Short mmCIF file of C-alpha atoms in Angstrom, two decimals:
data_model
loop_
_atom_site.label_atom_id
_atom_site.label_comp_id
_atom_site.label_asym_id
_atom_site.label_seq_id
_atom_site.Cartn_x
_atom_site.Cartn_y
_atom_site.Cartn_z
CA UNK A 1 100.98 -9.38 64.21
CA UNK A 2 99.50 -7.55 61.20
CA UNK A 3 95.83 -7.97 60.27
CA UNK A 4 94.48 -9.93 57.31
CA UNK A 5 91.00 -9.23 55.95
CA UNK A 6 89.21 -10.89 53.00
CA UNK A 7 85.91 -9.07 52.48
CA UNK A 8 83.13 -10.44 50.28
CA UNK A 9 81.58 -7.08 49.34
CA UNK A 10 82.98 -3.89 47.85
CA UNK A 11 81.37 -1.79 50.59
CA UNK A 12 83.11 -3.84 53.28
CA UNK A 13 86.46 -3.34 51.54
CA UNK A 14 85.97 0.41 51.16
CA UNK A 15 84.96 0.75 54.81
CA UNK A 16 88.10 -1.13 55.84
CA UNK A 17 90.23 1.35 53.85
CA UNK A 18 89.41 4.01 56.44
CA UNK A 19 92.76 2.88 57.86
CA UNK A 20 95.92 1.83 56.01
CA UNK A 21 95.97 -1.56 54.28
CA UNK A 22 98.10 -3.11 51.58
CA UNK A 23 95.69 -4.32 48.91
CA UNK A 24 96.22 -7.88 47.65
CA UNK A 25 94.61 -9.20 44.47
CA UNK A 26 96.45 -12.00 42.63
CA UNK A 27 99.59 -11.62 44.74
CA UNK A 28 101.99 -12.20 41.84
CA UNK A 29 103.82 -8.94 42.60
CA UNK A 30 103.08 -8.85 46.33
CA UNK A 31 104.76 -12.10 47.38
CA UNK A 32 107.95 -11.94 45.26
CA UNK A 33 108.66 -8.47 46.67
CA UNK A 34 108.64 -9.92 50.21
CA UNK A 35 110.73 -13.07 49.81
CA UNK A 36 112.96 -13.58 52.81
CA UNK A 37 111.15 -11.25 55.19
CA UNK A 38 108.04 -11.40 57.34
CA UNK A 39 104.93 -9.59 56.13
CA UNK A 40 104.58 -6.68 58.53
CA UNK A 41 101.72 -4.70 56.94
CA UNK A 42 97.96 -5.12 57.19
CA UNK A 43 96.69 -7.03 54.13
CA UNK A 44 93.31 -6.45 52.48
CA UNK A 45 92.64 -9.38 50.13
CA UNK A 46 90.02 -8.31 47.55
CA UNK A 47 89.97 -11.67 45.76
CA UNK A 48 86.66 -12.67 47.35
CA UNK A 49 84.62 -9.73 46.01
CA UNK A 50 82.52 -11.15 43.18
CA UNK A 51 81.55 -7.77 41.68
CA UNK A 52 85.23 -7.07 40.91
CA UNK A 53 85.57 -10.07 38.61
CA UNK A 54 84.43 -10.78 35.06
CA UNK A 55 83.93 -9.07 31.71
CA UNK A 56 80.66 -7.57 30.51
CA UNK A 57 79.57 -5.74 27.36
CA UNK A 58 77.20 -2.80 26.85
CA UNK A 59 76.23 -0.63 23.90
CA UNK A 60 78.98 1.88 24.70
CA UNK A 61 81.80 -0.60 25.42
CA UNK A 62 83.14 -3.25 27.78
CA UNK A 63 83.78 -3.44 31.51
CA UNK A 64 86.74 -5.51 32.71
CA UNK A 65 86.46 -6.24 36.41
CA UNK A 66 89.56 -5.38 38.41
CA UNK A 67 90.33 -8.90 39.62
CA UNK A 68 89.70 -10.59 36.28
CA UNK A 69 92.77 -12.74 35.63
CA UNK A 70 94.82 -12.79 32.47
CA UNK A 71 93.74 -16.37 31.75
CA UNK A 72 90.08 -15.38 32.08
CA UNK A 73 90.67 -12.56 29.62
CA UNK A 74 92.33 -14.87 27.09
CA UNK A 75 89.43 -17.34 27.31
CA UNK A 76 86.69 -14.69 27.05
CA UNK A 77 84.70 -14.32 23.83
CA UNK A 78 85.69 -10.85 22.67
CA UNK A 79 85.89 -9.14 19.25
CA UNK A 80 89.17 -8.61 17.31
CA UNK A 81 89.45 -5.24 19.05
CA UNK A 82 90.85 -7.20 22.03
CA UNK A 83 93.35 -9.36 20.13
CA UNK A 84 96.29 -7.18 21.19
CA UNK A 85 95.31 -7.28 24.86
CA UNK A 86 94.95 -11.07 24.64
CA UNK A 87 98.40 -11.33 23.05
CA UNK A 88 99.81 -9.28 25.95
CA UNK A 89 97.95 -11.49 28.45
CA UNK A 90 99.82 -14.52 27.11
CA UNK A 91 103.13 -12.71 27.78
CA UNK A 92 102.47 -11.95 31.47
CA UNK A 93 104.86 -14.31 33.24
CA UNK A 94 104.02 -17.99 32.79
CA UNK A 95 100.70 -19.82 32.84
CA UNK A 96 100.60 -20.03 36.65
CA UNK A 97 100.98 -16.25 36.89
CA UNK A 98 98.35 -15.70 34.18
CA UNK A 99 95.94 -17.90 36.17
CA UNK A 100 96.35 -15.74 39.28
CA UNK A 101 97.56 -12.27 38.27
CA UNK A 102 94.88 -9.64 37.73
CA UNK A 103 94.42 -6.90 35.16
CA UNK A 104 94.06 -4.15 37.77
CA UNK A 105 97.04 -5.43 39.73
CA UNK A 106 99.19 -4.98 36.63
CA UNK A 107 98.06 -1.34 36.41
CA UNK A 108 98.30 -0.51 40.11
CA UNK A 109 101.79 -2.00 40.35
CA UNK A 110 102.68 0.68 37.78
CA UNK A 111 105.86 -0.87 36.45
CA UNK A 112 107.23 0.83 33.32
CA UNK A 113 107.42 -2.68 31.83
CA UNK A 114 103.85 -3.77 32.73
CA UNK A 115 102.68 -5.83 29.75
CA UNK A 116 99.02 -4.84 30.07
CA UNK A 117 99.47 -1.08 29.89
CA UNK A 118 100.38 -0.45 26.20
CA UNK A 119 97.47 -2.49 24.76
CA UNK A 120 95.02 -0.87 27.18
CA UNK A 121 96.35 2.58 26.21
CA UNK A 122 95.83 1.63 22.56
CA UNK A 123 92.24 0.70 23.47
CA UNK A 124 91.72 4.20 24.94
CA UNK A 125 90.83 2.58 28.27
CA UNK A 126 89.61 4.33 31.40
CA UNK A 127 89.92 3.15 34.99
CA UNK A 128 87.10 3.30 37.52
CA UNK A 129 88.15 4.18 41.06
CA UNK A 130 85.81 3.74 44.04
CA UNK A 131 85.99 5.17 47.54
CA UNK A 132 83.57 5.71 50.42
CA UNK A 133 82.56 9.07 48.93
CA UNK A 134 81.70 7.61 45.52
CA UNK A 135 83.40 6.61 42.29
CA UNK A 136 85.26 8.42 39.53
CA UNK A 137 86.78 7.61 36.16
CA UNK A 138 90.17 8.57 34.78
CA UNK A 139 91.76 7.92 31.40
CA UNK A 140 94.50 5.35 31.77
CA UNK A 141 96.83 7.97 30.27
CA UNK A 142 96.31 10.00 33.48
CA UNK A 143 96.15 7.16 36.01
CA UNK A 144 99.78 5.99 35.96
CA UNK A 145 101.98 8.98 36.78
CA UNK A 146 105.43 7.41 37.10
CA UNK A 147 107.42 4.35 38.11
CA UNK A 148 105.25 2.66 40.79
CA UNK A 149 103.05 5.78 41.09
CA UNK A 150 99.35 6.17 40.32
CA UNK A 151 96.47 8.55 40.94
CA UNK A 152 94.85 6.22 43.49
CA UNK A 153 93.90 8.33 46.50
CA UNK A 154 93.97 6.97 50.08
CA UNK A 155 90.87 4.88 50.64
CA UNK A 156 90.29 4.14 46.94
CA UNK A 157 90.27 0.88 44.99
CA UNK A 158 90.55 0.37 41.26
CA UNK A 159 87.34 -1.56 40.60
CA UNK A 160 87.13 -1.80 36.79
CA UNK A 161 88.70 -0.94 33.46
CA UNK A 162 86.37 0.42 30.78
CA UNK A 163 87.06 0.06 27.05
CA UNK A 164 84.92 2.23 24.75
CA UNK A 165 83.30 0.78 21.65
CA UNK A 166 85.01 2.25 18.55
CA UNK A 167 83.03 4.10 15.91
CA UNK A 168 84.08 1.52 13.28
CA UNK A 169 85.24 -2.08 13.12
CA UNK A 170 88.63 -2.24 14.80
CA UNK A 171 91.44 -4.72 15.41
CA UNK A 172 94.54 -4.64 17.56
CA UNK A 173 97.93 -6.29 18.03
CA UNK A 174 100.83 -6.41 20.51
CA UNK A 175 104.52 -7.28 20.30
CA UNK A 176 107.05 -7.65 23.09
CA UNK A 177 110.82 -7.88 22.98
CA UNK A 178 112.49 -9.78 25.81
CA UNK A 179 115.60 -11.85 26.43
CA UNK A 180 113.50 -15.04 26.13
CA UNK A 181 109.93 -16.05 25.31
CA UNK A 182 108.31 -16.24 28.78
CA UNK A 183 108.94 -15.18 32.39
CA UNK A 184 110.92 -12.13 31.33
CA UNK A 185 110.69 -8.38 31.88
CA UNK A 186 110.20 -6.48 28.64
CA UNK A 187 113.01 -4.64 26.90
CA UNK A 188 110.42 -2.89 24.73
CA UNK A 189 106.74 -3.34 23.81
CA UNK A 190 104.43 -1.94 21.17
CA UNK A 191 100.64 -2.08 20.83
CA UNK A 192 98.31 -0.79 18.14
CA UNK A 193 94.57 -0.46 17.63
CA UNK A 194 93.39 0.40 14.13
CA UNK A 195 89.95 1.34 12.88
CA UNK A 196 89.90 0.36 9.22
CA UNK A 197 87.54 1.48 6.47
CA UNK A 198 87.88 0.54 2.77
CA UNK A 199 91.35 -0.95 3.43
CA UNK A 200 92.61 2.33 4.87
CA UNK A 201 93.24 3.48 8.43
CA UNK A 202 90.39 5.67 9.64
CA UNK A 203 91.87 6.03 13.15
CA UNK A 204 94.96 4.69 14.92
CA UNK A 205 96.08 4.43 18.53
CA UNK A 206 99.70 3.36 19.13
CA UNK A 207 101.43 2.86 22.49
CA UNK A 208 104.93 1.83 23.54
CA UNK A 209 106.03 0.42 26.91
CA UNK A 210 109.31 -0.20 28.76
CA UNK A 211 110.85 2.83 27.02
CA UNK A 212 109.93 5.53 29.54
CA UNK A 213 108.81 5.79 33.16
CA UNK A 214 105.22 5.45 31.93
CA UNK A 215 104.03 3.73 28.74
CA UNK A 216 103.34 6.38 26.09
CA UNK A 217 101.02 6.94 23.15
CA UNK A 218 102.73 8.10 19.93
CA UNK A 219 100.52 10.89 18.51
CA UNK A 220 102.87 11.72 15.62
CA UNK A 221 102.78 8.14 14.35
CA UNK A 222 99.02 7.96 14.88
CA UNK A 223 98.61 11.06 12.69
CA UNK A 224 100.93 9.64 10.02
CA UNK A 225 98.86 6.44 9.83
CA UNK A 226 95.54 8.22 9.30
CA UNK A 227 94.38 7.51 5.76
CA UNK A 228 97.24 5.13 4.97
CA UNK A 229 96.57 1.93 3.07
CA UNK A 230 96.65 -1.15 5.30
CA UNK A 231 99.36 -2.80 3.18
CA UNK A 232 101.75 0.17 3.52
CA UNK A 233 101.66 0.90 7.27
CA UNK A 234 105.20 -0.22 8.13
CA UNK A 235 106.62 2.46 5.82
CA UNK A 236 104.91 5.15 7.93
CA UNK A 237 107.15 4.49 10.95
CA UNK A 238 110.03 6.92 11.48
CA UNK A 239 112.37 7.40 14.44
CA UNK A 240 111.33 11.07 14.67
CA UNK A 241 107.87 9.94 15.84
CA UNK A 242 109.28 8.53 19.11
CA UNK A 243 109.59 11.95 20.79
CA UNK A 244 107.47 11.05 23.89
CA UNK A 245 109.84 8.19 24.77
CA UNK A 246 112.71 8.52 27.26
CA UNK A 247 114.30 5.08 27.68
CA UNK A 248 117.00 4.34 30.24
CA UNK A 249 120.16 2.23 30.17
CA UNK A 250 119.81 -0.87 32.34
CA UNK A 251 120.84 -4.52 32.43
CA UNK A 252 118.26 -5.42 29.79
CA UNK A 253 119.39 -2.91 27.18
CA UNK A 254 120.73 0.57 26.48
CA UNK A 255 118.52 3.55 25.70
CA UNK A 256 119.80 3.61 22.13
CA UNK A 257 119.08 -0.08 21.64
CA UNK A 258 115.55 0.34 22.95
CA UNK A 259 114.82 3.18 20.51
CA UNK A 260 116.17 1.15 17.58
CA UNK A 261 114.23 -1.90 18.73
CA UNK A 262 110.96 0.03 19.04
CA UNK A 263 111.15 1.18 15.42
CA UNK A 264 111.56 -2.44 14.34
CA UNK A 265 108.77 -3.63 16.65
CA UNK A 266 106.39 -1.00 15.33
CA UNK A 267 107.14 -1.85 11.70
CA UNK A 268 106.61 -5.56 12.32
CA UNK A 269 103.47 -4.86 14.34
CA UNK A 270 101.90 -2.69 11.64
CA UNK A 271 102.97 -5.00 8.80
CA UNK A 272 100.99 -7.74 10.52
CA UNK A 273 97.70 -5.91 9.91
CA UNK A 274 98.09 -6.50 6.16
CA UNK A 275 98.25 -10.28 6.51
#
C-alpha cells in the first residue's frame, strides 16, 4: 500500500520530500485523473500547513499563499489591481471546485488552459519555491515551461505567489471563451493589467492563455497600448501582435478560430476599461 502523509509544518513536508511523493493540495486535478484506478503513489497532503494559506500585503506587494483557495481569493479585500484574477477565480470549475482548488495547484498542474495563469502573468507575478537547501524565486514567465511541465526541482514545493505593487494606480480584467459558462475548459483567455495616468495608459501587461503550450505575454500589444487614451484601447489590437501564440486544433476549436477569437476577446477586454 502507498503511504499518505499530512504534515502540519513546512519543514516536515520538505524533509519528507527527500523521497518521491505526489503532492496533493486541493485535489481537484489529482482525483479526476485517477478515476477508475487505485492510487498507487505516495501522497503528501500539504493542506494542513497553515503557513501556506492566506493573503498578506507589504509595502512592495502581496503574498498569496500556495494553498489559498479560489473562493478565499474572491472574498479577500484587495485593490482593483486584482479584479482580473478574481474574475478568473470565478471561472475555475464550479463553486465546489473554487472552494477546494488552490492557486498554486493551478500553476503546478501547468495546463495550457489553466485559468489562473494569464491574470497572474499580467500581474507580473513571481513564484516562491522552497526546498531543504533554501528558497528561490522565479518569474511566472519562467516557471511553466510547457504542457504539464514546470521548473520545480525534486524536493521543492511552490509555497507562495508574489505580486509586486505597481508604480501607479492599476486595474485589471479577464475574459474567457468556453463552450458554456461554467465547468468548461477554455478555448481562449485574455487578461490585462493597466497602469493609468491622466486617462492614458502608462504601462500595460497583456497575457493570453489556451492558445499555446504555455500562456504568453503579448509585448507588441503592450507597446502599442503605451500612451493610448483609455477610451481608444480596443482600436490598438491587431492580429500581427499575436506572434508569440501557437494554438493547436482540437475538439474545442481550430487554431485559426482561436486566433480570431483572441483578437475579439482582447478588444472586448480593453474596451471594458473605458466604462
